[in-house]
Coordinates of C-alpha atoms and ligand atoms in Angstrom, one line a residue:
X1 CA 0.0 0.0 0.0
X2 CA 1.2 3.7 -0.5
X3 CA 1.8 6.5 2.1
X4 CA 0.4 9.3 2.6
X5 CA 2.3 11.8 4.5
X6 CA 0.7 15.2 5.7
X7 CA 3.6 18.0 7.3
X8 CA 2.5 21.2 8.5
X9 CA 6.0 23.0 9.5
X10 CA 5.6 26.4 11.7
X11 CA 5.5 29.0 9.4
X12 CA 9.2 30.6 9.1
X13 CA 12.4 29.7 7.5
X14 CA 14.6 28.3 10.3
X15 CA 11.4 25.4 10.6
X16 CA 10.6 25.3 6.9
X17 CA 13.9 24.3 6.0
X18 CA 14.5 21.3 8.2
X19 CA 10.8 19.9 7.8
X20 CA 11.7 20.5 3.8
X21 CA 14.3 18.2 4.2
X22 CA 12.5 15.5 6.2
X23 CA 10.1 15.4 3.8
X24 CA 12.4 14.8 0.6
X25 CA 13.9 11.8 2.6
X26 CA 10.6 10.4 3.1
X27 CA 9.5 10.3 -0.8
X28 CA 12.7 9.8 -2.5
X29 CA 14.3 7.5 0.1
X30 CA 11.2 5.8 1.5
X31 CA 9.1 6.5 -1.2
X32 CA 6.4 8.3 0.5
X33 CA 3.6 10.7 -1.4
X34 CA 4.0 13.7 0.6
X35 CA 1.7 17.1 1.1
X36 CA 3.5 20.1 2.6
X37 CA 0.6 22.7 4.7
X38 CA 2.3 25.7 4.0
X39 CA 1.1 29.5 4.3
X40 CA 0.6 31.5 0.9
X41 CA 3.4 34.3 2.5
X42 CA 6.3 31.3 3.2
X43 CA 5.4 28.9 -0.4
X44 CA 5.7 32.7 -1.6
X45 CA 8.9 33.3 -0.4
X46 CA 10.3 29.9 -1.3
X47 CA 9.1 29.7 -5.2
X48 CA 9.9 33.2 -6.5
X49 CA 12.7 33.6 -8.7
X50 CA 14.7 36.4 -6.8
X51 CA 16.9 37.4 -4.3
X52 CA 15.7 37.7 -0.5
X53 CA 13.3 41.1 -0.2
X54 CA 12.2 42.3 2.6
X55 CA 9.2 41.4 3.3
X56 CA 10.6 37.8 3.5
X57 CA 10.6 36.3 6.9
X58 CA 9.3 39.7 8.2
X59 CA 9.5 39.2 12.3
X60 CA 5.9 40.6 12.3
X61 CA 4.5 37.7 10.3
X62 CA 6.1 35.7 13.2
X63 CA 4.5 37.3 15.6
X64 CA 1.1 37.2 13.5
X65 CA 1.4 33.1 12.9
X66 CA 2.0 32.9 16.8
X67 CA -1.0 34.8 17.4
X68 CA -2.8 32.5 15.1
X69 CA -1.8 29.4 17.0
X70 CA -2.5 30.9 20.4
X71 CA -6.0 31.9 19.1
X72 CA -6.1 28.7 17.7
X73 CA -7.2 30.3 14.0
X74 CA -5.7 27.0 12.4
X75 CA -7.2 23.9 13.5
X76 CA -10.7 24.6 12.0
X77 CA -8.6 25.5 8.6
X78 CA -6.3 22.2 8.5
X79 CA -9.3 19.9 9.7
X80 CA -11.1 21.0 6.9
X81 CA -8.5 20.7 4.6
X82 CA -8.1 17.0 5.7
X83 CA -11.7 16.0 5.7
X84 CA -12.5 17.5 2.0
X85 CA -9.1 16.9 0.1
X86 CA -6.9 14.7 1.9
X87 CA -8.5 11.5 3.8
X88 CA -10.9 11.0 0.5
X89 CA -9.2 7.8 -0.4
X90 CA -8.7 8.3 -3.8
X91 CA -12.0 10.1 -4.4
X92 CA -12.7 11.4 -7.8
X93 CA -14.0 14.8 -6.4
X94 CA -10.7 15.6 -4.9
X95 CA -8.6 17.7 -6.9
X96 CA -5.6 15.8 -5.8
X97 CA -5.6 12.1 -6.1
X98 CA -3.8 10.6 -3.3
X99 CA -3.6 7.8 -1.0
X100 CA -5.6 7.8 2.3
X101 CA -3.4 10.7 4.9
X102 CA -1.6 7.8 7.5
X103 CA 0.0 10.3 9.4
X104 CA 0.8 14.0 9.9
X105 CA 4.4 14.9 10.9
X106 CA 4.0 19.0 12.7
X107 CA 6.7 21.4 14.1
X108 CA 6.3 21.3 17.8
X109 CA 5.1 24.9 17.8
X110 CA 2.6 23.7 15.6
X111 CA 1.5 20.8 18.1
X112 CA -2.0 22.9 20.4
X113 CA -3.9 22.2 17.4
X114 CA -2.5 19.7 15.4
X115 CA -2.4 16.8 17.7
X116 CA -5.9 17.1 19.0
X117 CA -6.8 17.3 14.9
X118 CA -5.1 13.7 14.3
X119 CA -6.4 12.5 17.1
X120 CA -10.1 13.3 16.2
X121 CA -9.4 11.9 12.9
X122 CA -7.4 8.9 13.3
X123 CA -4.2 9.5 12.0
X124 CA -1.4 9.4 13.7
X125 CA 0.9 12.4 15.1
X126 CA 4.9 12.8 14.8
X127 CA 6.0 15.7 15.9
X128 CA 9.4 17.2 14.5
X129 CA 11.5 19.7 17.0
X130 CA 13.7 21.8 14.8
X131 CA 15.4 23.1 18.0
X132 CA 18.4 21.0 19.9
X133 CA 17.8 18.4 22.4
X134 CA 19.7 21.2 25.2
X135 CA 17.1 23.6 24.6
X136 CA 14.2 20.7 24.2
X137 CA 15.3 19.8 27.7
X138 CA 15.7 23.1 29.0
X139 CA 11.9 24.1 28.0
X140 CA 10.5 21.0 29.7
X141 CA 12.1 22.4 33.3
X142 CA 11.2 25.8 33.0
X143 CA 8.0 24.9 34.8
X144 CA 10.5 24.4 38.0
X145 CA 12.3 27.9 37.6
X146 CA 8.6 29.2 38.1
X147 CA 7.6 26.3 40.6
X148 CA 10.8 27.7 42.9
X149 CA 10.4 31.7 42.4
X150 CA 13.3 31.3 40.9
X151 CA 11.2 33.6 37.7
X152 CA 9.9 36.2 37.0
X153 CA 12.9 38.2 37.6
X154 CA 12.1 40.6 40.0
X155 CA 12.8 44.0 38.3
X156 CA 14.9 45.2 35.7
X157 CA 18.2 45.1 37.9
X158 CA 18.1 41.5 37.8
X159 CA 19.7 41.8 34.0
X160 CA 22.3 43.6 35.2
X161 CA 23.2 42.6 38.9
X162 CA 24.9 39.4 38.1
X163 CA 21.3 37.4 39.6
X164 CA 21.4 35.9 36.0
X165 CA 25.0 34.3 37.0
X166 CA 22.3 31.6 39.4
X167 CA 23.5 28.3 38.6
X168 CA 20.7 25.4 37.8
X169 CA 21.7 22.1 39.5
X170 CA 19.2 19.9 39.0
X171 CA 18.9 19.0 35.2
X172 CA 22.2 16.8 35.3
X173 CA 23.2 17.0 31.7
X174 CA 23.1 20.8 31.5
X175 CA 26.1 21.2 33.9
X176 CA 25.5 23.9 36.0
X177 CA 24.1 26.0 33.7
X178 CA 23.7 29.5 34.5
X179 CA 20.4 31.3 34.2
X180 CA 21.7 33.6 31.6
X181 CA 22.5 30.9 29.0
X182 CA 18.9 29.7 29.5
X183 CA 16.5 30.4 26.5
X184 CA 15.8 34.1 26.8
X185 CA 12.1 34.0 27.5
X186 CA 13.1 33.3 31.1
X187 CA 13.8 36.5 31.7
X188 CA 10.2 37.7 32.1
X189 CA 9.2 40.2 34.7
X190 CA 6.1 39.8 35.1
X191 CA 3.4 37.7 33.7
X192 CA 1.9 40.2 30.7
X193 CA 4.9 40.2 29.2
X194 CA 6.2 39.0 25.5
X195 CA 8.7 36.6 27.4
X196 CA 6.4 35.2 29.6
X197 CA 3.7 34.7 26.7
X198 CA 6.5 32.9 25.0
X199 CA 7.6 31.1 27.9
X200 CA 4.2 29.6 28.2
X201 CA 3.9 28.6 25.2
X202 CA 7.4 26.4 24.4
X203 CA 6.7 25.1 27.8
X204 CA 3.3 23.6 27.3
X205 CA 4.7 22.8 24.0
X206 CA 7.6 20.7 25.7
X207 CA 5.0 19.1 27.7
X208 CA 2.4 18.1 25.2
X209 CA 5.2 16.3 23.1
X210 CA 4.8 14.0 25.1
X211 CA 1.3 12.8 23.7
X212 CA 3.0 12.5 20.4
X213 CA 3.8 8.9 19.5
X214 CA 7.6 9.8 18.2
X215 CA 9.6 13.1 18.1
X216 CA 12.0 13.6 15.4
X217 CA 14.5 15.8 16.3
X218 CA 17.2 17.4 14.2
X219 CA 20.7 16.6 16.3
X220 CA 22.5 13.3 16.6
X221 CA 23.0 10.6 19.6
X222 CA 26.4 11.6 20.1
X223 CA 26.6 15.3 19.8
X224 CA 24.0 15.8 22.5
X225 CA 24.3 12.6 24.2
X226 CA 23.7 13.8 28.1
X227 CA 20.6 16.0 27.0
X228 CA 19.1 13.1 24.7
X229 CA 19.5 10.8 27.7
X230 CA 18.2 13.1 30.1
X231 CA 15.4 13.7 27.4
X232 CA 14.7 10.7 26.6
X233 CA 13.7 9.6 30.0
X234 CA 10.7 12.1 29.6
X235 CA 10.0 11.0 26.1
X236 CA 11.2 7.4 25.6
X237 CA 9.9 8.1 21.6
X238 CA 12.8 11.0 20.7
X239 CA 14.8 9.7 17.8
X240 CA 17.3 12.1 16.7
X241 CA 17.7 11.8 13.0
X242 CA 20.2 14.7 11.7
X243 CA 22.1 16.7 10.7
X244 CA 18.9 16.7 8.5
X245 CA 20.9 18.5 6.0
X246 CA 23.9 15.4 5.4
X247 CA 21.0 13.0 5.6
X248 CA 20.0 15.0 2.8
X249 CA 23.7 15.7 0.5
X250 CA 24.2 11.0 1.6
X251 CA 20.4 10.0 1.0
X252 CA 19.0 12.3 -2.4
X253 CA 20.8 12.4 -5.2
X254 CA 21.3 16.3 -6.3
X255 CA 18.8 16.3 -9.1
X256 CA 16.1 15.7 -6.3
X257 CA 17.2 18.1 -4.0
X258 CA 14.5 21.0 -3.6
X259 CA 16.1 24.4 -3.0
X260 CA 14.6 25.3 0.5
X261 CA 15.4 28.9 0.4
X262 CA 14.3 31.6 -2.0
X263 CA 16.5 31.0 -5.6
X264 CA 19.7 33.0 -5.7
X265 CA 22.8 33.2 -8.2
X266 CA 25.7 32.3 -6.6
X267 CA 27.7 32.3 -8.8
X268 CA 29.9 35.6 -7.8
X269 CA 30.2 34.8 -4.3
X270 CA 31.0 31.5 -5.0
X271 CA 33.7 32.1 -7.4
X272 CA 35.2 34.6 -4.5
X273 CA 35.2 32.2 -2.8
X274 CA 37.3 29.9 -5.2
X275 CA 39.7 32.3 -5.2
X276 CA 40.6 32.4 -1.4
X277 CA 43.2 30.5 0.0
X278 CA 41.9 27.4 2.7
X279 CA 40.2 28.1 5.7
X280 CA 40.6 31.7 5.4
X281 CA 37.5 33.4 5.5
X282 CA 35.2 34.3 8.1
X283 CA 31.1 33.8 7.2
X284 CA 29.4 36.0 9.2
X285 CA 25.2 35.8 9.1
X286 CA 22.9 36.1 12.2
X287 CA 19.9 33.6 9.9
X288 CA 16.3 34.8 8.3
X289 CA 15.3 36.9 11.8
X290 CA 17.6 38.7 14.0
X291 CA 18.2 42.2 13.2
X292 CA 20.8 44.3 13.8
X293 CA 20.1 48.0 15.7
X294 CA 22.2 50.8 13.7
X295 CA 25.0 51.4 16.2
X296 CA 25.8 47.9 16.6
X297 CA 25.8 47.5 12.6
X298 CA 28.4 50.0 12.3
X299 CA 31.0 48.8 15.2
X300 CA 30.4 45.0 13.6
X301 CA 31.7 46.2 10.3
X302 CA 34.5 48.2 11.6
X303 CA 35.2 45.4 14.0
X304 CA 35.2 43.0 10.7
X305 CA 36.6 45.7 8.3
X306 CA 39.8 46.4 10.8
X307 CA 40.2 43.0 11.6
X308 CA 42.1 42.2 8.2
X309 CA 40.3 38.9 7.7
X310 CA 38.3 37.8 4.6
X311 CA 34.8 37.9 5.1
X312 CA 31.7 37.1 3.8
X313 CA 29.2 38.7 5.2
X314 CA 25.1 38.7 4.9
X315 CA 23.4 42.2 5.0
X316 CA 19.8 40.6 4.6
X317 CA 18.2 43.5 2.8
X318 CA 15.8 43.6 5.5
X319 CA 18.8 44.9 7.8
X320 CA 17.7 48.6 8.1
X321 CA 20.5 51.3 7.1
X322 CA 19.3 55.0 8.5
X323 CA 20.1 57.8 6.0
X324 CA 22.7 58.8 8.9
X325 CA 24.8 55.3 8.6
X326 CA 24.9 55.8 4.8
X327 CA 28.1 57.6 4.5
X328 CA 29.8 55.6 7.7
X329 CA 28.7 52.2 5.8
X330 CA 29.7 53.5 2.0
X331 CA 33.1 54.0 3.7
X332 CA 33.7 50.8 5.3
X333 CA 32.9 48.9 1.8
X334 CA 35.3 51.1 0.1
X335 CA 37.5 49.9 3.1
X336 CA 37.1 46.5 2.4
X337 CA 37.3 46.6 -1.2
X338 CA 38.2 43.2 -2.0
X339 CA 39.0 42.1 1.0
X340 CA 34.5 41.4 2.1
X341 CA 31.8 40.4 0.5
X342 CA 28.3 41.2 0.9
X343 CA 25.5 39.5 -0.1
X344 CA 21.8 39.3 0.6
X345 CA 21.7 36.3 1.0
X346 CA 23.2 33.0 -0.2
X347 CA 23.7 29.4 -0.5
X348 CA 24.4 28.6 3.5
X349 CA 25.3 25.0 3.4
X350 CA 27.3 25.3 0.1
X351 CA 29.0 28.5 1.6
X352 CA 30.0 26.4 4.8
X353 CA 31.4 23.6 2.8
X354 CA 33.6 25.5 0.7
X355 CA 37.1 24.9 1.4
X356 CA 38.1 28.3 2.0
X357 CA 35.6 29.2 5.1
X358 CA 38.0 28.9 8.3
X359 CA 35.4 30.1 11.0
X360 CA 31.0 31.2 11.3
X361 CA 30.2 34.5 13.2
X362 CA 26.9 33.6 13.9
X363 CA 23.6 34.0 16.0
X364 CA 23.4 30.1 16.8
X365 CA 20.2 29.4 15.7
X366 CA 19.9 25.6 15.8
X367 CA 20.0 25.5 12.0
X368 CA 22.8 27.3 11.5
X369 CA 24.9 25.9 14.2
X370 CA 24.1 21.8 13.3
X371 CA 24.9 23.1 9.8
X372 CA 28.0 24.6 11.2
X373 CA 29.2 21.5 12.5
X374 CA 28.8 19.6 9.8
X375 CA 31.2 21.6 7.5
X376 CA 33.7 21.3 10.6
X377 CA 33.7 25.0 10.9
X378 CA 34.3 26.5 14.2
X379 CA 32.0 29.6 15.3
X380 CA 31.9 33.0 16.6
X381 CA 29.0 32.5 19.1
X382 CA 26.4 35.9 19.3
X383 CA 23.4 34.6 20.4
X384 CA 20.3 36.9 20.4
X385 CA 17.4 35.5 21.7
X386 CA 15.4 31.4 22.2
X387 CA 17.4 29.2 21.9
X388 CA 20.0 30.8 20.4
X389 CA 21.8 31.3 24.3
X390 CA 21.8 27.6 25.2
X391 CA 23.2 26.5 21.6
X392 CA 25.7 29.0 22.2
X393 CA 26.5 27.6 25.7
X394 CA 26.7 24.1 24.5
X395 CA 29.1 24.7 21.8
X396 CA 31.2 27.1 23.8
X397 CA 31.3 25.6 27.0
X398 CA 30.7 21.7 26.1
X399 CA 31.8 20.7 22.8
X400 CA 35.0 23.6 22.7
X401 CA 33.6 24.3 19.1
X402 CA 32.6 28.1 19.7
X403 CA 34.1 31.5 21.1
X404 CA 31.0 33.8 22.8
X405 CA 30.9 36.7 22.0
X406 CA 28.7 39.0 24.9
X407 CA 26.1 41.2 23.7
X408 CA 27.3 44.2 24.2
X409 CA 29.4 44.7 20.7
X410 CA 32.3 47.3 20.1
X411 CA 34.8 47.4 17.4
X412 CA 38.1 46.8 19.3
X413 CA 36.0 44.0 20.4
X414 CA 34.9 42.3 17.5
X415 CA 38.3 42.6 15.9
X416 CA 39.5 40.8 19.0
X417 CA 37.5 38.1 18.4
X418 CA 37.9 37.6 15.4
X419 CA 41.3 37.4 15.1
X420 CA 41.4 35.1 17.6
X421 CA 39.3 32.5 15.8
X422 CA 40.7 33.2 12.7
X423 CA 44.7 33.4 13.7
X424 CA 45.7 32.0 17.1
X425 CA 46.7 28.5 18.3
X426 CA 43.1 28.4 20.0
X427 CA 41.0 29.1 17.3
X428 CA 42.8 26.2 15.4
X429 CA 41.8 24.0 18.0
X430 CA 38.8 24.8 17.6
X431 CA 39.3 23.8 14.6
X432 CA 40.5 20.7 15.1
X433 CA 37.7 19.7 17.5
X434 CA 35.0 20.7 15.0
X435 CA 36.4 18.8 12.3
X436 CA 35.9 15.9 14.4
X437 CA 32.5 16.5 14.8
X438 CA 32.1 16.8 11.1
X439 CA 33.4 13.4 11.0
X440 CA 30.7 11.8 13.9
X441 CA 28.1 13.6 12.3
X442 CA 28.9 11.9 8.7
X443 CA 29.3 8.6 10.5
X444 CA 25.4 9.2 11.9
X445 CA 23.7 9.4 8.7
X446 CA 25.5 7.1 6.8
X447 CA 23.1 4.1 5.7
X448 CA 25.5 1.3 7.2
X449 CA 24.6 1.7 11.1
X450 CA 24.8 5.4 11.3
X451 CA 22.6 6.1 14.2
X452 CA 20.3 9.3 12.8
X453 CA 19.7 7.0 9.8
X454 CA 18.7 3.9 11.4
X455 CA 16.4 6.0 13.9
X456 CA 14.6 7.6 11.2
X457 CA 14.4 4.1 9.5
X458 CA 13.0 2.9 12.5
X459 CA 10.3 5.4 12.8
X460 CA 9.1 5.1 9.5
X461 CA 8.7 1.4 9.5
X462 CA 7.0 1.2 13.3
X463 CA 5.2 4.3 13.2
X464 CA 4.9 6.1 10.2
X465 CA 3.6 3.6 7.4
X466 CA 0.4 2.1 7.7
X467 CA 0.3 -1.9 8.4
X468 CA -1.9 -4.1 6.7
Ligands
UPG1 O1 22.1 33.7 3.7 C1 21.5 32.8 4.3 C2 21.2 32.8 5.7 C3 20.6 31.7 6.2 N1 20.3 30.6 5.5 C4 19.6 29.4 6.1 O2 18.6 29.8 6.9 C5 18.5 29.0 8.0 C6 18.5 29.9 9.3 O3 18.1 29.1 10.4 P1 18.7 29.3 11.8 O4 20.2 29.4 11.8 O5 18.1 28.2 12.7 O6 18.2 30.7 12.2 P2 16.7 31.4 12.3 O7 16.2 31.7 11.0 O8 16.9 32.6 13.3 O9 15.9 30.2 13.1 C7 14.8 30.2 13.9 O10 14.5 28.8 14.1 C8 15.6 28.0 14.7 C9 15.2 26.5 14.7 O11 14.1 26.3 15.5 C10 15.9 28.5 16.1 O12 17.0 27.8 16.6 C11 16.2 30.0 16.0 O13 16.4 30.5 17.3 C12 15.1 30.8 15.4 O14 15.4 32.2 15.3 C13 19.7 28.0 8.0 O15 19.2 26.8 7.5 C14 20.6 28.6 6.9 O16 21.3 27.7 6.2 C15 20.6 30.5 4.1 O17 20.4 29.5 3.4 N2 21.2 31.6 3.6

């Protein structure tokens, strides 16, 4: 019998991407029919033929599709969609012909509504967490950093007075964390605000995963061993099953591969990059959200510009320049004539595995950092908000893979940095230690007993195909 497979990924690009990529293993690999639930604004963004504009991945339409979810504006929509086009097996009024829906794979953001809507129609609910197993984990105890009065902060001052420095000791594979390298929407102060809103919703998230019957989740068993284990005590069904993007380059052959970001011509960047010597450039891109406020734009690019290092550097064209940063920014790219590159937006994973890119300045979005690692490139670590801190954390303080970088950014400061990745004894360590987990991470999605391959195998043959 064929499979059906329904995804409804949370509506931005660092979740499109990764549940874009789960899908194209599941038809080409295990030769499932596939429909993608996807919002006019992201299919949009993904199918037409230019460079990145910016209204693409505008943080208000975030904000609008979380309002959406916590108003529950969706579930009415997708059941529909299900009951007229999709669980019509094979009937000739549907406009799509296509096997009976067996199961509906969601973003965990995406899970208030559509678990209870495969549960009242019989089909059965994976749930896919783009985010690492560290911040997974972290979520789940929030609940006790309320429980203990631990949060909300108490005023402002708590940001500053070193009460963030608080040590957690009771989720064991999160060392000691600190407060401040929990996800940011701990630091509420009081319960009307954005972070708590947010808080409460990746918490109850965390907790109704549970009710799934698997969770995929993009990281493998041994770069986040302690966290899995620890998770996996909570949920016995987690099944890490990336880097989704090297399942992708070992499992489809190129011809199949759908480009998961809007088109672009690389071409010039590219060849730059050809020209470089090894390892010498730093890529420097803070992913499809964070923004950059003006002063802080400037110091970065004197910080990069006066470094001396090759750079290529993403200036989504979202990334607002005030008329009074003109002149300042039109003479640091006469400065670096040559010497930087920037670009809109480009081909990430290509970029990271291009022999000349030595090091990532980047925000540590979960995307960007698992793709990090597996190019073996070591990172600049300038986390901005989620679950950017903890990623940021782990791969500065656990795997020795990333230098943080605090928020407060000054020129003398970035050019520190910088250097120091890109020049010194420790950044080639660095190095060193993330080539290594280039290699572990090749060795989990290879078909002969790699370990993010064989889960995902696994899930597919207990839980998502249908048995007859
Ligand atoms: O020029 C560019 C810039 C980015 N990317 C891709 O865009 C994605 C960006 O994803 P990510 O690094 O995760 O950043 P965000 O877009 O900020 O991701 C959101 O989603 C992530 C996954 O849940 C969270 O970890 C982040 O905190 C959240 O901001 C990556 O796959 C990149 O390869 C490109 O292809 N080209």
């Amino acid at each position: 019998m064929e499979n059906h497979v329904v995804c409804v990924p949370f509506p931005a690009q660092g979740h499109i991407r990764p549940m874009l990529k789960l899908t194209q293993l599941l038809h080409f690999k295990f030769e499932f029919s596939i429909t993608f639930i996807n919002t006019h604004h992201i299919h949009q963004t993904l199918f037409k033929n230019h460079h990145r504009s910016p209204e693409d991945d505008d943080p208000k339409d975030i904000l609008s599709a979380i309002n959406s979810i916590v108003t529950n504006k969706l579930e009415l929509p997708l059941k529909e969609l299900l009951v007229t086009k999709l669980l019509d097996n094979y009937n000739s009024n549907s406009d799509c012909l296509q096997p009976r829906v067996s199961c509906m794979i969601s973003d965990v953001g995406m899970s208030s509504f559509t678990l209870r809507v495969a549960e009242e129609l019989g089909i059965r609910a994976v749930l896919l967490e783009t985010a690492s197993a560290c911040s997974l984990l972290a979520y789940f105890h929030c609940r006790q950093l309320l429980d203990k009065g631990i949060i909300p902060l108490q005023d402002q001052s708590c940001l500053t007075n070193g009460y963030l420095e608080k040590s957690i000791d009771w989720i064991s594979s999160l060392k000691r964390i600190s407060l401040k390298d929990m996800p940011s929407f701990i630091r509420t102060l009081n319960p009307n605000d954005m972070n708590h809103m947010m808080l409460n919703i990746v918490m109850s998230n965390a907790h109704r995963a549970l009710k799934s019957e698997a969770i995929l989740i993009n990281t493998f068993d041994a770069l986040e061993q302690h966290a899995l284990e620890d998770l996996s005590t909570i949920f016995p069904n987690i099944h890490p099953i990336g880097p989704l993007n090297l399942m992708v380059d070992h499992h489809i052959s190129k011809k199949d591969t759908i480009n998961s970001g809007p088109l672009m011509n690389s071409n010039e960047y590219m060849k730059w990059l050809d020209s470089q010597e090894p390892k010498s450039v730093l890529y420097v891109s803070f992913g499809s959200l964070v923004g950059v406020d003006q002063e802080t734009f400037i110091e970065l690019a004197w910080g990069l510009a006066n470094s001396l290092t090759k750079f290529l550097w993403i200036v989504r064209s979202d990334q607002v320049i005030e008329k009074s940063c003109t002149i300042e920014f039109n003479r640091f790219k006469e400065e670096i004539n040559g010497r930087g590159v920037l670009v809109t937006w480009c081909d990430q994973e290509q970029v990271l595995a291009h022999p000349s890119i030595g090091g990532f300045f980047t925000h540590c979005g979960w995307n960007s950092t698992i793709e990090s690692i597996s190019y073996g490139v070591p990172m600049i670590c300038w986390p901005s908000a989620a679950d950017q801190l903890i990623n940021s954390w782990y791969c500065c303080n656990c795997l020795g893979i990333g230098m943080k970088m605090s928020e407060h950014v000054k020129r003398d400061y970035v050019e520190r940095v910088v250097k120091e990745l890109m020049e010194t004894k420790n950044g080639k360590e660095m190095g060193t230690k993330a080539a290594k987990w280039r290699n572990i991470a090749i060795e989990a999605t290879m078909s002969s007993h790699g370990s993010s391959y064989d889960n995902l195998k696994k899930v597919v043959n207990n839980v998502i195909k249908v048995h007859q």
